[in-house]
Short mmCIF file of C-alpha atoms in Angstrom, two decimals:
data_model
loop_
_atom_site.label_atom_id
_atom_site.label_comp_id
_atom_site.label_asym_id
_atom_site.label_seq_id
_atom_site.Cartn_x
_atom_site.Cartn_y
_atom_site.Cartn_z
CA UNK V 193 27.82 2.26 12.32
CA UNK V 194 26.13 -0.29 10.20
CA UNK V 195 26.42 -3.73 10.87
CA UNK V 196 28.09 -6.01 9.03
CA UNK V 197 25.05 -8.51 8.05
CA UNK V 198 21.61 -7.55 8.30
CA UNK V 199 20.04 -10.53 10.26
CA UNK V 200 16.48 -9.74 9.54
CA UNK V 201 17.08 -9.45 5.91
CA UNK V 202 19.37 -12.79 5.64
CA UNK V 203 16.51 -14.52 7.58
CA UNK V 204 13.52 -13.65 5.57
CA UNK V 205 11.97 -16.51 3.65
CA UNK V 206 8.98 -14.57 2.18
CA UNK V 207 10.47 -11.22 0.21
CA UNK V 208 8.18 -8.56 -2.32
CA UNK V 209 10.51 -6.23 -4.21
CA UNK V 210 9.02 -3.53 -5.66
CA UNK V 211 10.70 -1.72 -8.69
CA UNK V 212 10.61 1.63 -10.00
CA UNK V 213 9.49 3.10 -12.97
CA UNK V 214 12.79 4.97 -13.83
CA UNK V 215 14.93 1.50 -12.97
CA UNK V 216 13.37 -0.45 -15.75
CA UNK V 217 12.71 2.28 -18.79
CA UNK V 218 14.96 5.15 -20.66
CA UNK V 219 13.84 8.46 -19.87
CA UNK V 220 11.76 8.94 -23.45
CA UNK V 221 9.74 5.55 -22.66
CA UNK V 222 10.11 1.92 -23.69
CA UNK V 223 11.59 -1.34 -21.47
CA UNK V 224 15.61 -1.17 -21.08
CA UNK V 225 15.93 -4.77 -21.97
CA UNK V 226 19.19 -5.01 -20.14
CA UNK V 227 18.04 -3.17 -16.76
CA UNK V 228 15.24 -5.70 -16.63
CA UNK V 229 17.15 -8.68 -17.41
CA UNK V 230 19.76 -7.74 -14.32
CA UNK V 231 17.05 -7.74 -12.00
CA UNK V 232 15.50 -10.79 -13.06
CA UNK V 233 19.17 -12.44 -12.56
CA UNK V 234 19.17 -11.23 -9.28
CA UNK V 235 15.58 -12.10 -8.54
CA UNK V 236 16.03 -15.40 -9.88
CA UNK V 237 19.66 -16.05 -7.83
CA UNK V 238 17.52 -14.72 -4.40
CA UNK V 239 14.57 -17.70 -4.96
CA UNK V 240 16.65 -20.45 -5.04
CA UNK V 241 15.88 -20.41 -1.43
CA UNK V 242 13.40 -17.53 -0.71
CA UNK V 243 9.81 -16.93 -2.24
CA UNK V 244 9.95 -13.71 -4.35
CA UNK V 245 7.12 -11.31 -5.18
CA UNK V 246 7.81 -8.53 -7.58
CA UNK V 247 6.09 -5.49 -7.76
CA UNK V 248 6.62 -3.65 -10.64
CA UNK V 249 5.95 -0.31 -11.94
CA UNK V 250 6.51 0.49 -15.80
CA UNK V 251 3.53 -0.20 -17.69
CA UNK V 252 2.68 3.42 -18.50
CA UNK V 253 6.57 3.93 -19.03
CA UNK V 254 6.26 1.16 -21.62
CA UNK V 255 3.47 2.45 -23.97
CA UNK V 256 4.61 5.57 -23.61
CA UNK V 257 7.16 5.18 -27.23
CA UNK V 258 5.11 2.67 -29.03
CA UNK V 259 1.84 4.97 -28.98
CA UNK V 260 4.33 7.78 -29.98
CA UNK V 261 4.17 10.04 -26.69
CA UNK V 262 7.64 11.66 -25.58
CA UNK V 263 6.12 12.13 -22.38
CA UNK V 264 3.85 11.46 -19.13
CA UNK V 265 0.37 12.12 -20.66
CA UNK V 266 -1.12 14.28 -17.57
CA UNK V 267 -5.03 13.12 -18.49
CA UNK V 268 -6.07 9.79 -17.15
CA UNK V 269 -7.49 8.39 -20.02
CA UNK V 270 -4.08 8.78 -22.32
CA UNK V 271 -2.70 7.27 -18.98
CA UNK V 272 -4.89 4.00 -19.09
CA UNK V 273 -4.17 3.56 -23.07
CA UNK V 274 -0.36 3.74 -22.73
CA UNK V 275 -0.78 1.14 -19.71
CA UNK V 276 -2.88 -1.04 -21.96
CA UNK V 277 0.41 -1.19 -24.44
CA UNK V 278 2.86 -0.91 -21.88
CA UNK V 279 1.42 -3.99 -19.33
CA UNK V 280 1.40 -6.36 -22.01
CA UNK V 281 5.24 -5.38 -23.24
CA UNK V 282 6.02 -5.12 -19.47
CA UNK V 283 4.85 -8.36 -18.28
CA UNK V 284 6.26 -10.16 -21.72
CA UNK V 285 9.86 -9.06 -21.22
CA UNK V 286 9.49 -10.79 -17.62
CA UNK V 287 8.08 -14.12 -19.05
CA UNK V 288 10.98 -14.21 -21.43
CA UNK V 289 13.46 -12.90 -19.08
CA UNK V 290 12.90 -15.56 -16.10
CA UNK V 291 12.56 -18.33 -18.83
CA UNK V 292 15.86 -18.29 -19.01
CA UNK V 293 16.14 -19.95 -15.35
CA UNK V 294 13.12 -22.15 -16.39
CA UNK V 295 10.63 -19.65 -14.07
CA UNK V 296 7.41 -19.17 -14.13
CA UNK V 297 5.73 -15.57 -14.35
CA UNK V 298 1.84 -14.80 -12.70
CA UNK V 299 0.78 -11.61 -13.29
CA UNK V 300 -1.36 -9.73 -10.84
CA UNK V 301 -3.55 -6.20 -11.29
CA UNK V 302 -4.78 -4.89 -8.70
CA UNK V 303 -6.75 -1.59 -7.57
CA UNK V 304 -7.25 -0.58 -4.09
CA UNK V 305 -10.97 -1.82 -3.83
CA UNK V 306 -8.43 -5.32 -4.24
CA UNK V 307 -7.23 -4.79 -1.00
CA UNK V 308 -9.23 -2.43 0.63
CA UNK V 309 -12.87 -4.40 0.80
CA UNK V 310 -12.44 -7.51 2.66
CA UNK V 311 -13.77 -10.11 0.29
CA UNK V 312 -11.46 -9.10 -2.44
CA UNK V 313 -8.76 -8.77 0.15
CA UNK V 314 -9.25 -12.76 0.62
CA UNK V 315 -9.05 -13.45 -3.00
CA UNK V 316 -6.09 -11.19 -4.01
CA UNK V 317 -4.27 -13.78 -0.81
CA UNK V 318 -5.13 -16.68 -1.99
CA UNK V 319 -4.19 -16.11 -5.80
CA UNK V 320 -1.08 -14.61 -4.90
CA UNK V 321 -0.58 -17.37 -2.32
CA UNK V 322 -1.25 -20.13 -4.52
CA UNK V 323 0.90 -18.50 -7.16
CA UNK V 324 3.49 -19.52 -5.17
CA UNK V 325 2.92 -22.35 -3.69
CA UNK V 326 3.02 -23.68 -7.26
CA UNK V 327 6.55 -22.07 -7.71
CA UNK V 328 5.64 -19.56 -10.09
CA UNK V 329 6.79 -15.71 -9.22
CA UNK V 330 3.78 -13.26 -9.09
CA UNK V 331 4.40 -10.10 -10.70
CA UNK V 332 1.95 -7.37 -9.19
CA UNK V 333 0.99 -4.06 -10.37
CA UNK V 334 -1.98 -1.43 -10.37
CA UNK V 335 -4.69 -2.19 -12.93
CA UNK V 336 -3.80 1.31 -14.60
CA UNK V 337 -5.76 0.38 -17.75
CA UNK V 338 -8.75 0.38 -15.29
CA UNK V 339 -8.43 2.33 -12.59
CA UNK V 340 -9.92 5.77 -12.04
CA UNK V 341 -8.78 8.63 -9.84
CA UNK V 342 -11.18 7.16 -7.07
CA UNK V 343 -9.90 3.77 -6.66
CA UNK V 344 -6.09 4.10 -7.68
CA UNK V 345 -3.13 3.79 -5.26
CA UNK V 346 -1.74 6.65 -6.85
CA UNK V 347 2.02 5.16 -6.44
CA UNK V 348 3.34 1.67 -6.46
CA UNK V 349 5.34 2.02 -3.28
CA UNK V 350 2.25 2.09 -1.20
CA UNK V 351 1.20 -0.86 -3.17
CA UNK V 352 4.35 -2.81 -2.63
CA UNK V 353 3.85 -1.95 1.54
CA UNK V 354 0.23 -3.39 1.48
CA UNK V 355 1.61 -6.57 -0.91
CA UNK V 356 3.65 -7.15 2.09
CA UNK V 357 1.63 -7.59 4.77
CA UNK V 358 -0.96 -9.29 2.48
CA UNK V 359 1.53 -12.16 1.63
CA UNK V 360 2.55 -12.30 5.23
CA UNK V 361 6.28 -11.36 3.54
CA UNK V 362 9.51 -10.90 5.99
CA UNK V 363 11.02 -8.33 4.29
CA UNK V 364 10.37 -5.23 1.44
CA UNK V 365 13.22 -4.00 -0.98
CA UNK V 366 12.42 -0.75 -2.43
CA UNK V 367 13.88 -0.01 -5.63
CA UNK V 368 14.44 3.23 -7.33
CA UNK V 369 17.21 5.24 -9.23
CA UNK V 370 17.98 6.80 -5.86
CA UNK V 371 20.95 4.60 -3.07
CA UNK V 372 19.41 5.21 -0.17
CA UNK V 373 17.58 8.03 2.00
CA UNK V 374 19.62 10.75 2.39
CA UNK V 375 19.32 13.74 4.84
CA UNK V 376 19.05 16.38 1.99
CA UNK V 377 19.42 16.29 -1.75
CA UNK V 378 21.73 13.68 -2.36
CA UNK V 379 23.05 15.58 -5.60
CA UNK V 380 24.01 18.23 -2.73
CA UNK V 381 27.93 17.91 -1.69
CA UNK V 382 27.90 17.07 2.01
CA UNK V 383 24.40 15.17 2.48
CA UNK V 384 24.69 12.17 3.94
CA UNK V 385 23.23 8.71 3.33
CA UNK V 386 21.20 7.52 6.42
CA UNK V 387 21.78 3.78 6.78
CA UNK V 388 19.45 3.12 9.55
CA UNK V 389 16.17 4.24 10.60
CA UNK V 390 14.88 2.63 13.78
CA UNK V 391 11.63 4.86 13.98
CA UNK V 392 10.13 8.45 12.91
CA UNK V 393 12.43 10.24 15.38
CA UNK V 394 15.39 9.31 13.05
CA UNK V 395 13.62 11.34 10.29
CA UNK V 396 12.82 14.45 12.21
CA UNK V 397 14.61 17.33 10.30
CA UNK V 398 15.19 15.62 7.25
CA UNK V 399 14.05 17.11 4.16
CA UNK V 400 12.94 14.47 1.47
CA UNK V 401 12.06 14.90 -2.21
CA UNK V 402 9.04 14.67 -3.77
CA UNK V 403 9.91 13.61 -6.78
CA UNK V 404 12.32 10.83 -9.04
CA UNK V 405 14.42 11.84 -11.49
CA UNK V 406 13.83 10.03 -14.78
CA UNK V 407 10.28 11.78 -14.80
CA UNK V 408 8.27 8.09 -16.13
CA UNK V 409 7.31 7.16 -12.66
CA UNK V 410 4.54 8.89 -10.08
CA UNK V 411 6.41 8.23 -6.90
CA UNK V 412 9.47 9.92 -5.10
CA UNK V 413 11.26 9.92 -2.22
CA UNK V 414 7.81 11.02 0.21
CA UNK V 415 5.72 7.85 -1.24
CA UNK V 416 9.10 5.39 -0.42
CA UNK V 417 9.81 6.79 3.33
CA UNK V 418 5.41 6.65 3.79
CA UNK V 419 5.35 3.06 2.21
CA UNK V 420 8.26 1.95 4.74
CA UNK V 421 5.91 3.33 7.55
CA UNK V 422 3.63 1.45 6.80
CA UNK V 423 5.53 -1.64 6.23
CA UNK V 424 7.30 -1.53 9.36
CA UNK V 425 4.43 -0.45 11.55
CA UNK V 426 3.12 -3.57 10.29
CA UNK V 427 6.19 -5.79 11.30
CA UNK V 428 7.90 -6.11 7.80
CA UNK V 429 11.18 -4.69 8.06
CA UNK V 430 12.04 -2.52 4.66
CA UNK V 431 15.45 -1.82 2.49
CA UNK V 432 15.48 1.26 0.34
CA UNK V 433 17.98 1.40 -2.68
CA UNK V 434 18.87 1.86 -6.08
CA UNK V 435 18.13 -1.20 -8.04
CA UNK V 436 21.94 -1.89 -9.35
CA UNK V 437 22.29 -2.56 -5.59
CA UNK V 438 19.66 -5.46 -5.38
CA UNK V 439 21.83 -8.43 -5.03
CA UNK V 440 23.75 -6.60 -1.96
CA UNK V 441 20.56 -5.87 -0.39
CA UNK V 442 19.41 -8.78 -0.72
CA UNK V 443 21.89 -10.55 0.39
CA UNK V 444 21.68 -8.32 3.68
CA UNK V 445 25.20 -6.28 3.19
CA UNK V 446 24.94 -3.05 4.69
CA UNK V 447 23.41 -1.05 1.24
CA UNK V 448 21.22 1.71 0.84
CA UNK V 449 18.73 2.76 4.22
CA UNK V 450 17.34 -0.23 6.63
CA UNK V 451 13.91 0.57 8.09
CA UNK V 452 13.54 -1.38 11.25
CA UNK V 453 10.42 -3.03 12.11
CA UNK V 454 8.69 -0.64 14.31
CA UNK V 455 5.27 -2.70 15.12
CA UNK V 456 3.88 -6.00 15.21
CA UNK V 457 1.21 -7.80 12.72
CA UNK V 458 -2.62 -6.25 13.19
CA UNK V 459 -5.63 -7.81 11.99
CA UNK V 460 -5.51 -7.42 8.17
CA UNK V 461 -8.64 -5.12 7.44
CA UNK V 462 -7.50 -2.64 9.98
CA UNK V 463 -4.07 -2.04 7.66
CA UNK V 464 -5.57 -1.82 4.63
CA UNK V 465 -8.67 0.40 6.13
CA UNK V 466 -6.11 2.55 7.18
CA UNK V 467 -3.55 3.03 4.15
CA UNK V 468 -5.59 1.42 1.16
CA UNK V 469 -9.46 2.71 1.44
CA UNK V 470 -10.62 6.00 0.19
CA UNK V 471 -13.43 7.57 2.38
CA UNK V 472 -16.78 7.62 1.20
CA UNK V 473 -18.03 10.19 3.54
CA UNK V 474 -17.77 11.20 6.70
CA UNK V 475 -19.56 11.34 10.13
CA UNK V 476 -19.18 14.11 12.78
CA UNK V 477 -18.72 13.16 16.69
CA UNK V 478 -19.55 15.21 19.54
CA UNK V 479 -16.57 15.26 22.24
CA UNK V 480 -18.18 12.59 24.12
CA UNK V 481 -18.04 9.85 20.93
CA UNK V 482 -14.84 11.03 19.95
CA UNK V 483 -13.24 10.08 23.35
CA UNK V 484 -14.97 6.78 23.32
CA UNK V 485 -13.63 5.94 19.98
CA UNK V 486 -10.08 7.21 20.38
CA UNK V 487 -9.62 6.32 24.24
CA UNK V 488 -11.55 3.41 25.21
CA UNK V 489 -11.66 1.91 21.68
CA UNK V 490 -15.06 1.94 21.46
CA UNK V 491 -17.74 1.43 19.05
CA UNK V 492 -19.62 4.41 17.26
CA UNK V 493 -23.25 4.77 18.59
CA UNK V 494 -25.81 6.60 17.13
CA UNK V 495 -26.07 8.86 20.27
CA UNK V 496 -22.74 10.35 19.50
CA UNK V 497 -23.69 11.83 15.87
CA UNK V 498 -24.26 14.84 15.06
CA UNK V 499 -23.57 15.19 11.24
CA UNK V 500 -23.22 12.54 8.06
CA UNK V 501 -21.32 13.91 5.28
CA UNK V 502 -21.54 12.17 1.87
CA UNK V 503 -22.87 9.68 -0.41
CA UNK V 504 -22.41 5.88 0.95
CA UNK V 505 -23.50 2.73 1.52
CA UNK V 506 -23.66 0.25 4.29
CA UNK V 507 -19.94 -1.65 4.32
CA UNK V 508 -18.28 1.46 3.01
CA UNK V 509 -15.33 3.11 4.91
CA UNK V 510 -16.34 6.61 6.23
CA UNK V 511 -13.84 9.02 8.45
CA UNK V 512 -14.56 9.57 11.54
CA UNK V 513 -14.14 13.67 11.80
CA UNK V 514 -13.93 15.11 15.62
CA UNK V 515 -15.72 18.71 16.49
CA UNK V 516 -13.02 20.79 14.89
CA UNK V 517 -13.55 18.64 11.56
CA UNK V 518 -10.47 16.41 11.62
CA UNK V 519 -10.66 12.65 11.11
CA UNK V 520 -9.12 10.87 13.99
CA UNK V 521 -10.53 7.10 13.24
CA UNK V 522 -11.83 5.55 9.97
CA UNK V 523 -14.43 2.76 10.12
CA UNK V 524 -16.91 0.40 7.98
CA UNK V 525 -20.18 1.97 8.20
CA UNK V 526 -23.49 -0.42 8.83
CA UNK V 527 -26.20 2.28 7.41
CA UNK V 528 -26.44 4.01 4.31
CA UNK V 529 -25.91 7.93 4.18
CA UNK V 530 -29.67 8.28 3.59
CA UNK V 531 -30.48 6.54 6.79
CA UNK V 532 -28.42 7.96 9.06
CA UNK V 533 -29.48 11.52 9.58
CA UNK V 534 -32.39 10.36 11.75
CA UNK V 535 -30.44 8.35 14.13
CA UNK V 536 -28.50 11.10 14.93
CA UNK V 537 -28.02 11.57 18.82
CA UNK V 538 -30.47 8.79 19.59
CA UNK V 539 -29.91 5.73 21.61
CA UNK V 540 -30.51 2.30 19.95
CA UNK V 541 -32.64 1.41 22.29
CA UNK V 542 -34.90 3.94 21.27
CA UNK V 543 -34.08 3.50 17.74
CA UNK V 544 -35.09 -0.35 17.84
CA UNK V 545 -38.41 0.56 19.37
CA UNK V 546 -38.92 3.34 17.00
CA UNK V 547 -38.10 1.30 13.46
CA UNK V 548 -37.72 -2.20 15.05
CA UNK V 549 -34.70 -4.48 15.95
CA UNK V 550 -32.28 -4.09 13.05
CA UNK V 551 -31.44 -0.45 14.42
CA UNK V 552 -30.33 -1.98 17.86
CA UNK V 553 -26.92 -1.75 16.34
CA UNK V 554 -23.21 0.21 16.32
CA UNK V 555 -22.90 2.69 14.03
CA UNK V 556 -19.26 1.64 13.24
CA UNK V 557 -18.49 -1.69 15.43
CA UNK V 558 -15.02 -1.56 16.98
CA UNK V 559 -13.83 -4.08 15.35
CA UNK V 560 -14.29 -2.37 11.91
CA UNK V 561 -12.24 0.80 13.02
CA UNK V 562 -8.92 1.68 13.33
CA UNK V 563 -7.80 5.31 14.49
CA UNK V 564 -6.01 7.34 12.43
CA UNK V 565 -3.72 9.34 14.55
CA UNK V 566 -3.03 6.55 17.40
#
């Protein structure tokens, strides 16, 4: 049985609610005025003494009536236009809505190279963090009008996970046109709402949708139980449910499905190397690398290559990819693709004398590689 209060939601100081698509639009396209002013009253009710971040979906939603489009468009470019529109309209309703509690509205566009290369990973911190240290509320979304098929998140849940652990948040509310997980269609008679989720083995056997109802947004039911993962193998605890319930969750009353916290804090590059990058290529290990890597934690060597895949640079993330071709670690590589197909299976010390000192070096340091299937 639930409990009553939900400490570890009461307690957090530092929250980033993420909103759905489908919670903020009608089904055709265009802002529900009313839907996004009674989140904003609960948002603004919850930072009297907390710091909020909003993430919110609904840009493409948005442009999707003005631009005259009864639909989705499928091809990215149509995409990118109808989040042009839509981000301005989106991000204008907020500045009018929270004006009404005398709030101030920062918006923030991100795409994944914003969190997933480490210099831009400082700067997206320290705007968002300054954001609020001068009391205004940042309101975060993907740079759709900009962002290709290579660098997008693909789904603002995953977004939302990796905007809390960047802000160093205590808690993620996920919120959707769906109450909670449930362990089957919840439009099913008999499936039942699961309230708590301590780890994966309280999802074994469930079946979980793939897709929203209202049809405006990208994510579904898969991209919210993945985003908690990785929100509470980070040590932010996570609250799934439909966005009429905010204020309950919020206010830590047994609502919707609690994630618990199922790891501690890591170094920031290694989350967002591991849930934000996208691959550049790919280098093959004999057995011998692969068990360094994945056992002793490791660096990469050059004597433990045998193949380069793809078309890279030095400081790009690669996967790691064991005999059988599976990636078991993911890394920032030190050489570019073109260089690396004559270190293969050589030892640096031969490869310093060969081309001089700068070779005398990892492949993939340690410390720049996180494992993929720990």
């Amino acid at each position: 049985m639930a409990a009553a209060v939900r400490q570890d939601v009461v307690d957090a100081r530092r929250i980033v609610v993420k909103v759905g698509s489908s919670s903020l639009t009608t089904a055709a396209g265009g802002l529900d005025a009313d839907r996004v002013d009674a989140l904003v009253d609960v948002l603004a009710k919850a930072r009297q003494d907390r710091e909020v971040v909003l993430v919110s979906s609904g840009a493409i939603a948005a442009g999707l009536a003005p631009l005259g489009l009864d639909r989705r468009p499928r091809d990215l470019a149509r995409q990118q236009a109808a989040a042009s529109v839509g981000q301005g309209l989106l991000v204008a309703r907020y500045t009018a809505s929270f004006a009404r509690y005398g709030i101030r509205v920062g918006q923030v566009l991100l795409t994944s190279d914003d969190v997933s290369r480490r210099t831009h990973y400082r700067n997206a911190y320290r705007t968002l963090d300054q954001l609020l240290s001068m009391g205004a509320l940042p309101v975060v979304n993907e740079n759709d009008t900009v962002a290709t098929d290579e660098i997008r998140f693909g789904d603002n849940d995953r977004l939302a996970a990796l905007v809390a652990h960047l802000v160093r948040a205590d808690l993620l509310v996920l919120l959707s046109d769906v109450d909670g997980l449930y362990d089957g269609d919840p439009r099913t008679p008999g499936t039942r709402l699961i309230a708590e989720v301590a780890g994966p083995h309280d999802l074994a056997g469930i079946s979980i949708g793939s897709a929203g109802r209202a049809g405006v947004g990208t994510g579904g039911m898969v991209t919210k139980v993945e985003a908690a993962g990785i929100a509470t193998g980070a040590g932010v605890p996570v609250v799934l449910t439909s966005a009429v319930h905010a204020a309950d969750a919020l206010a830590g009353r047994p609502i919707g499905t609690h994630f618990h916290r199922t790891g501690k804090r890591s170094a920031d590059r290694l989350l967002w190397l591991a849930h934000a990058s996208t691959p550049r290529g790919s280098l093959r290990l004999d057995a011998g690398a692969v068990r360094a890597v994945t056992e002793r934690r490791s660096s990469l060597l050059p004597a433990g290559l045998t193949g380069v895949e793809g078309d890279f640079t030095a400081g790009d993330p690669v996967d790691l990819l064991d005999e059988q071709g599976r990636a078991v670690a993911r890394g920032l590589v030190n050489f570019d693709a073109r260089e690396l197909p004559r270190l293969l299976g050589r030892s640096t010390h031969d490869l310093a004398q060969e081309f001089g000192p700068a070779y005398e070096r990892e492949v993939v340091h340690r410390d720049d590689l996180v494992l993929l299937h720990p």
